Coordinates of C-alpha atoms and ligand atoms in Angstrom, one line a residue:
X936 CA -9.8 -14.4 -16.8
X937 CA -11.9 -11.9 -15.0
X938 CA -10.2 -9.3 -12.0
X939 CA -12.3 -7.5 -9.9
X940 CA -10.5 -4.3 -8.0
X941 CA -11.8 -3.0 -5.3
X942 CA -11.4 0.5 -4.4
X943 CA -9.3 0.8 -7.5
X944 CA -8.6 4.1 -6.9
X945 CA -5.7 3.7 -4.3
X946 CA -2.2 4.3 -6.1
X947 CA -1.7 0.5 -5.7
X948 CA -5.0 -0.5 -7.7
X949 CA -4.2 1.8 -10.1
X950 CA -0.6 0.3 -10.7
X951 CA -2.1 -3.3 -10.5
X952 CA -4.7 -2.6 -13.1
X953 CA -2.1 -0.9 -15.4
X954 CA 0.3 -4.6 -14.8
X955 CA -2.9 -6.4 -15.5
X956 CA -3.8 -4.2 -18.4
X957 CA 0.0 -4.8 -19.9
X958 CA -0.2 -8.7 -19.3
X959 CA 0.0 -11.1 -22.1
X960 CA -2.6 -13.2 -20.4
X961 CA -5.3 -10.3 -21.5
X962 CA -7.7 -10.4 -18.3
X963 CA -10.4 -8.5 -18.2
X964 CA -11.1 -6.1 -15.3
X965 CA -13.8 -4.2 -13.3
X966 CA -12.9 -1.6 -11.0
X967 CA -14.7 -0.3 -8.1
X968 CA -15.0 3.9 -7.4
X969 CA -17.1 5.1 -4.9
X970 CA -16.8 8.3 -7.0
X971 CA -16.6 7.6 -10.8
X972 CA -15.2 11.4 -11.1
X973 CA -11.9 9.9 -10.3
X974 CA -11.8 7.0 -12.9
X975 CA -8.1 8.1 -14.4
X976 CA -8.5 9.6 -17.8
X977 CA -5.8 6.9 -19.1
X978 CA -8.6 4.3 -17.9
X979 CA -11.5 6.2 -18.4
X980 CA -10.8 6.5 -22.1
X981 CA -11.9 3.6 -22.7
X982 CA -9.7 0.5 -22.4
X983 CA -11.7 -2.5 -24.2
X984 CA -10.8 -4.6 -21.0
X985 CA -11.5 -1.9 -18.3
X986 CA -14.8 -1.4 -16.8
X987 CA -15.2 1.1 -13.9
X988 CA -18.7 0.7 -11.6
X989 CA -19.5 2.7 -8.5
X990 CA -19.2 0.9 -5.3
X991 CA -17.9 1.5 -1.9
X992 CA -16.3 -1.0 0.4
X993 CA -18.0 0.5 2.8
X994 CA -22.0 -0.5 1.5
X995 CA -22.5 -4.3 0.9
X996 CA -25.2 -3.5 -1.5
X997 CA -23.2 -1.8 -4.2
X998 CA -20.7 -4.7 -4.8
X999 CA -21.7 -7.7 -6.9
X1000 CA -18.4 -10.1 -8.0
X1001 CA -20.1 -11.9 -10.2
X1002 CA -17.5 -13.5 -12.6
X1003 CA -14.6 -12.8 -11.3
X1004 CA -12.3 -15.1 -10.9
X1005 CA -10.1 -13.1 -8.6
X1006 CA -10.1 -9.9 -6.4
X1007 CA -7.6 -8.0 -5.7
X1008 CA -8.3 -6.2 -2.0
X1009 CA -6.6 -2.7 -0.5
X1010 CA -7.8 -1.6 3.0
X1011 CA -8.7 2.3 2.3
X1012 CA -6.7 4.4 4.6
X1013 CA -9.1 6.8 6.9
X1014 CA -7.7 10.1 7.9
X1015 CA -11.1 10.9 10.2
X1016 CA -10.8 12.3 13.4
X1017 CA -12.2 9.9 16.2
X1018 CA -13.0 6.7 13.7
X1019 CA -11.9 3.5 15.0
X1020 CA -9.8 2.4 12.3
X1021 CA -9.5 -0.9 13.3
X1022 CA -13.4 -1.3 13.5
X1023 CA -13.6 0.2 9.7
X1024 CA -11.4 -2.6 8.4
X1025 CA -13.2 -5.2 10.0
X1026 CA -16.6 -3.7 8.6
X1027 CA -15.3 -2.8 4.8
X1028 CA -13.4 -6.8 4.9
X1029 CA -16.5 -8.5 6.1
X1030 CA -18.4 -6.5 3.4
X1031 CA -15.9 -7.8 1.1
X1032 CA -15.3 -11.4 2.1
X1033 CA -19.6 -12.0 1.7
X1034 CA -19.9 -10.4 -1.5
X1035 CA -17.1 -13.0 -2.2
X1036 CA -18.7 -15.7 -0.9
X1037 CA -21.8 -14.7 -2.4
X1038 CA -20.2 -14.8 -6.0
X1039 CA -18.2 -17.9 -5.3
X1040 CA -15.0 -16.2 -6.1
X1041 CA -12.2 -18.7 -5.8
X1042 CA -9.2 -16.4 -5.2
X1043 CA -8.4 -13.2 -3.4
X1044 CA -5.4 -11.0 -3.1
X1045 CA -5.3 -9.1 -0.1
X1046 CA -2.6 -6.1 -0.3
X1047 CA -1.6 -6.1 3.3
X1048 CA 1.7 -4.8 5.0
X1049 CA 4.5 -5.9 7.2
X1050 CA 3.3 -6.1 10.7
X1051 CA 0.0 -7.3 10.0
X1052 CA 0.7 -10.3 11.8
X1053 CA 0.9 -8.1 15.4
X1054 CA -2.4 -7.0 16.5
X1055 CA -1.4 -4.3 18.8
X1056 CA 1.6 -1.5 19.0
X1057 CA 2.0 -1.1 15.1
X1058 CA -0.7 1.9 14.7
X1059 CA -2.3 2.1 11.1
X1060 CA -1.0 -1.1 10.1
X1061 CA -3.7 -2.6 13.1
X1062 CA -6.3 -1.8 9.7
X1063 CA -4.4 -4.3 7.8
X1064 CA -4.1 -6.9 10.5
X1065 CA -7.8 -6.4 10.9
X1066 CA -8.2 -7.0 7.5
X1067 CA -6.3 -10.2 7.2
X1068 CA -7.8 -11.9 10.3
X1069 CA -11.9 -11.2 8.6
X1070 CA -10.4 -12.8 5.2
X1071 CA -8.6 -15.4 6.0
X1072 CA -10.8 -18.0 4.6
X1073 CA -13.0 -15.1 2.1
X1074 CA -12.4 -18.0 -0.9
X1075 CA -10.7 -21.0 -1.1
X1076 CA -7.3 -19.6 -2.0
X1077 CA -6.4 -16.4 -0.3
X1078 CA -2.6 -14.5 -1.1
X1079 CA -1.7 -11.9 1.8
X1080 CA 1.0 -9.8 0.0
X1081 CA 2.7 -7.9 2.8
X1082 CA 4.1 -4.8 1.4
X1083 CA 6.9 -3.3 3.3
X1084 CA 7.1 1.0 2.8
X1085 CA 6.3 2.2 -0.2
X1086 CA 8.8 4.2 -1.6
X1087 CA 6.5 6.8 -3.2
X1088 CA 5.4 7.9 0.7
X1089 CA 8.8 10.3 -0.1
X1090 CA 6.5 12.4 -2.1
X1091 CA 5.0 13.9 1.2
X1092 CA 9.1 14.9 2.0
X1093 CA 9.1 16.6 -1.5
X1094 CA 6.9 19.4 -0.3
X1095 CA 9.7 21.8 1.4
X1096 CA 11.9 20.9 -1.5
X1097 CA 11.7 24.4 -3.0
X1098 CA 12.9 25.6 0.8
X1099 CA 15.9 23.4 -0.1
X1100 CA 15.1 20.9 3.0
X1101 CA 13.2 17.8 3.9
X1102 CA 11.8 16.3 7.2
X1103 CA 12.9 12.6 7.4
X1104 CA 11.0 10.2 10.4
X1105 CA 13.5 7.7 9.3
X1106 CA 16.5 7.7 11.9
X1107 CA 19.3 7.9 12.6
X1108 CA 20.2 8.7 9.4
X1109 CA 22.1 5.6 8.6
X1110 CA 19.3 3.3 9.7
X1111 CA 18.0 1.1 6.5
X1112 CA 14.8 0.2 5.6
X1113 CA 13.1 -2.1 3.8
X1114 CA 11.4 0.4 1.0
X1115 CA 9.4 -1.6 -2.2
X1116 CA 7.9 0.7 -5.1
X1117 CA 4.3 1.1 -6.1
X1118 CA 4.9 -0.4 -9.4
X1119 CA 6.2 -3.5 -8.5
X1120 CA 4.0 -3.8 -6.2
X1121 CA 1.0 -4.0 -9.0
X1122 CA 3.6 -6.1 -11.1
X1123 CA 3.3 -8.8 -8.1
X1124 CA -0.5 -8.6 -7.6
X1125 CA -1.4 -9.0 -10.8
X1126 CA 0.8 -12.4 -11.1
X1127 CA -1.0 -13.3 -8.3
X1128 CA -4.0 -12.6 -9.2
X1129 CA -3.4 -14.6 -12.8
X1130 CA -2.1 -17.7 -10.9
X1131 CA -5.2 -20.0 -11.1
X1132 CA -5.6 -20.9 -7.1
X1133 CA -3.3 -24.2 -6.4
X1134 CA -3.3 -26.9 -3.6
X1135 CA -0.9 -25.0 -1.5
X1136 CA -2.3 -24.3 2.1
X1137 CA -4.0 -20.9 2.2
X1138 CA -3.7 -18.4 3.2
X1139 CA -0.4 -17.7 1.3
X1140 CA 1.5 -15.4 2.5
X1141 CA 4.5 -13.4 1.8
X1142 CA 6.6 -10.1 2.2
X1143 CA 7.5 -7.6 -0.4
X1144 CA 10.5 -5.5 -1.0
X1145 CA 12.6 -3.8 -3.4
X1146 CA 15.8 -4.5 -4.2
X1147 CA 17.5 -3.5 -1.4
X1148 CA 17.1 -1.5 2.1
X1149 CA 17.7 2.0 2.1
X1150 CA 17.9 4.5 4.5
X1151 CA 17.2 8.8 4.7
X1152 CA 20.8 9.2 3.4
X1153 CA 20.1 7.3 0.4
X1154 CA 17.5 9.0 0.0
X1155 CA 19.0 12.5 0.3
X1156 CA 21.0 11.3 -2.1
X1157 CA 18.6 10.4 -4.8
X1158 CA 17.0 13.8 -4.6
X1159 CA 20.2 15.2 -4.9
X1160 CA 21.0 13.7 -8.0
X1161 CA 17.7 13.7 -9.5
X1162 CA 17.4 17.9 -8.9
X1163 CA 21.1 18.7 -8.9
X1164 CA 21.2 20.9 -5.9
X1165 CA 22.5 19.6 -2.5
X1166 CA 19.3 19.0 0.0
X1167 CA 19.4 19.1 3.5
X1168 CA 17.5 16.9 5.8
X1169 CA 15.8 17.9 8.9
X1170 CA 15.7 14.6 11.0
X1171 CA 12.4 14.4 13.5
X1172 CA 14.2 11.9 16.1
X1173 CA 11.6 9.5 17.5
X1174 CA 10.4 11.6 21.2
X1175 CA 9.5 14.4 18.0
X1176 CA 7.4 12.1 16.4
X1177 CA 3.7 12.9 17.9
X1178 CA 4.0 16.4 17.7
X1179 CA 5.3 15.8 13.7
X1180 CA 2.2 14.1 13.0
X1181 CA 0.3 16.4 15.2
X1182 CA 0.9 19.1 13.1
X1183 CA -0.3 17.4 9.8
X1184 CA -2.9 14.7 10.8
X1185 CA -6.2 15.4 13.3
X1186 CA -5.3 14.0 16.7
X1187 CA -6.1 10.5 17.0
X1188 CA -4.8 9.7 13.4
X1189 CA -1.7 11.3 14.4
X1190 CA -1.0 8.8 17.2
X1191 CA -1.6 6.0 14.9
X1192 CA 0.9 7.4 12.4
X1193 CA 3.4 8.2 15.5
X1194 CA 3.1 4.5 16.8
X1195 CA 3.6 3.0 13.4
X1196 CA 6.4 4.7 12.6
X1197 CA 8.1 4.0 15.8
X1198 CA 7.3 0.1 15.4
X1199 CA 10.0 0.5 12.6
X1200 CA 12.3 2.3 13.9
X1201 CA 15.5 0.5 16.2
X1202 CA 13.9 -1.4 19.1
X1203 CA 10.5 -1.2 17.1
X1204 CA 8.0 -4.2 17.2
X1205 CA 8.4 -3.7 13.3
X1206 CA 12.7 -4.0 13.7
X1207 CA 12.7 -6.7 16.1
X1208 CA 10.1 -8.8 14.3
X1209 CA 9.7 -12.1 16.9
X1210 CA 7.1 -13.2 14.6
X1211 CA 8.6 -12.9 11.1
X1212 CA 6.6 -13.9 8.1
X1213 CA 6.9 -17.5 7.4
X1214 CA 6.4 -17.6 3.6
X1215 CA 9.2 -16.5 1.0
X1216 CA 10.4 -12.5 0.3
X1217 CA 9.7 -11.2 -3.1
X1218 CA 11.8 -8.6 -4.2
X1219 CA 10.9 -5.9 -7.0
X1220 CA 13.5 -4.3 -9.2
X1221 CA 13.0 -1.0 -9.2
X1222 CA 15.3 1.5 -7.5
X1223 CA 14.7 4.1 -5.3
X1224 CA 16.7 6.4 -7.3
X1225 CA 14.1 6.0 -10.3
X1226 CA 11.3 6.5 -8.5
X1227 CA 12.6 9.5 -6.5
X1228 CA 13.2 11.1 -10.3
X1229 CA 9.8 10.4 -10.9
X1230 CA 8.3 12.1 -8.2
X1231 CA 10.3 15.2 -8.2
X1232 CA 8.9 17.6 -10.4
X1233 CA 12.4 19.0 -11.2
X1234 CA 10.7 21.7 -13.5
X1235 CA 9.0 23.0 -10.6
X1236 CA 12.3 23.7 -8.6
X1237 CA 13.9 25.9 -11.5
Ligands
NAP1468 N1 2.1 3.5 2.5 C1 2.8 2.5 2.9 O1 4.1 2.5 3.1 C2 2.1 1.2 3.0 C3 2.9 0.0 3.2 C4 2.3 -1.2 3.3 C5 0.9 -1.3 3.2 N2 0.2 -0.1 3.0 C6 -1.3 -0.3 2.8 O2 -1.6 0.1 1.5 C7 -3.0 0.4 1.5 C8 -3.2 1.6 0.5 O3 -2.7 2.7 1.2 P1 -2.4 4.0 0.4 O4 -1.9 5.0 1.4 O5 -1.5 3.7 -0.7 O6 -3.8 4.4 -0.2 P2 -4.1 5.6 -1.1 O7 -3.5 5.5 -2.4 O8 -3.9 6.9 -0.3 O9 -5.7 5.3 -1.4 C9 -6.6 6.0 -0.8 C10 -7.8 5.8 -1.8 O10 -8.8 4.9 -1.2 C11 -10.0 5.3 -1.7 N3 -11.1 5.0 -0.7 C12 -11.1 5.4 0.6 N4 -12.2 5.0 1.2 C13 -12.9 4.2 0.3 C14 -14.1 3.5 0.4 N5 -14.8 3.4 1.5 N6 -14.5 2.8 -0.7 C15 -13.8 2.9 -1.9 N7 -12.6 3.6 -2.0 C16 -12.2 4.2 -0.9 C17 -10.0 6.7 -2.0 O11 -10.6 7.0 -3.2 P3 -11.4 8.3 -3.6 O12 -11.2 9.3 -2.5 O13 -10.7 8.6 -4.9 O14 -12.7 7.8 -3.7 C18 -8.5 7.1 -2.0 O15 -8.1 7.5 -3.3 C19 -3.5 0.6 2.9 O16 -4.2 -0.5 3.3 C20 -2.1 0.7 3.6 O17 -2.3 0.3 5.0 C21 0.8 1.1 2.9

């Protein structure tokens, strides 16, 4: 089989095209970089079944599917001041679902979130809604896999580590979360992206999550045991939250980031969910303890 990623640079391609790389079923893969600078030297070296090409998402004329027998989809994020993010989606899908439809590609996987079913009061995840709705019917089997939070967004916490303190948007404290890791999420896309389309309706769609909900305790507690020093967390309560983002994002990203993160907080669009997903939950294995380790650099904190 032939698997076409595209951006592959987001964490997510990357730890599909490593599942995809590692599966017995030996696809072949092309990956698409706007900037071939950042091909990762474990791909770059060469794989036999790895091909980067330059393309953006955001230039029809520099994708060509040809062959593939699936694609695997991310919305990029966009951090720019001012940019409609919803209207970006919709451009960078349509570019994708007609190059597509122009190859005759019979299956794509769109990494999506939770939410994307609501088109309004759920911030950045309004990209992935607006990238569900444009490709819908991109192919005659589409999979939506609806990611809940990815555990690895902790890393931005790790920061004030060395201060012996992190900021946690997740409260109260006790709340729990549905939290899945970036490696199982390319452990699930790449199945799907192996399973030859089927008669099932489409587009298929489902949630993923890890093993279990967590919440900022948990998660005080992972870094505690993966440094061995007690950590205190700083909670930013939810009438904090715009000026939190304010003080890291440009303006009018940092309302989308505030608005999102309250949709998932108690009372949250997000929390309440009157439109649940209909199709079944998969669940990845991995902890959040393990992935914690792996992003604390505990050699940098001695
Ligand atoms: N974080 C979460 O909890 C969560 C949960 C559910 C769903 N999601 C969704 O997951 C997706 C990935 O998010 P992420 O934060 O994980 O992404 P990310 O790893 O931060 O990926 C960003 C990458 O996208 C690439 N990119 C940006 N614009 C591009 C373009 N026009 N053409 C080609 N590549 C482009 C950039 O590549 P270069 O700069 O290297 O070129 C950058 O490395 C998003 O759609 C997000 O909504 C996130």
């Amino acid at each position: 089989m032939h698997i076409t990623v595209v951006p592959a640079s987001p964490k997510t391609g990357l730890a599909t095209i490593r599942a995809l790389l590692a599966d017995p079923r030996q696809p072949t893969i092309r990956g698409y970089y706007r900037n071939l600078s950042k091909v990762p030297a474990e791909l770059a070296a060469q794989h036999p079944r790895f091909e980067a090409v330059r393309g953006d998402v955001e230039d029809l004329e520099t994708l060509d599917f040809a062959g593939s027998d699936a694609v695997f989809n991310i919305t990029p994020p966009l951090y720019q001041e001012g940019r409609d993010i919803v209207a970006h989606a919709r451009v960078v899908s349509e570019n994708v679902k007609t190059a597509v439809r122009k190859a005759g590609v019979r299956k794509v996987v769109l990494l999506s979130s939770v939410g994307a079913q609501y088109g309004s009061g759920t911030g950045e995840i309004l990209s992935n809604h607006a990238a569900e709705v444009a490709l819908a019917d991109a192919a005659p089997e589409v999979a939506f896999v609806r990611c809940t939070y990815f555990m690895e967004n902790w890393a931005t916490a790790l920061e004030t580590l060395p201060a012996g303190f992190f900021f946690s948007t997740l409260t109260p404290l006790d709340f729990p979360l549905p939290m899945v890791a970036i490696k199982d999420i390319g452990l699930t896309c790449a199945d799907e992206l192996l399973t030859p389309p089927s008669s099932s309706p489409s587009p298929i769609i489902y949630e993923l999550r890890g093993p279990r909900e967590y919440t900022t305790v948990d998660v005080q507690q992972a870094i505690a045991q993966a440094t061995g020093k007690e950590i205190e967390v700083r909670p930013v309560e939810k009438d904090g939250l715009d000026a939190f983002y304010a003080a890291v994002f440009p303006p009018s990203v940092a309302k989308l980031f505030a608005e999102m993160n309250r949709s998932f907080l108690e009372g949250g669009i997000l929390a309440l969910d009157p439109e649940p997903t209909k199709g079944e939950t998969k669940y990845g294995k991995t902890e959040l303890g393990e992935v914690i380790r792996g992003l604390v650099g505990v050699d940098e904190l001695d």
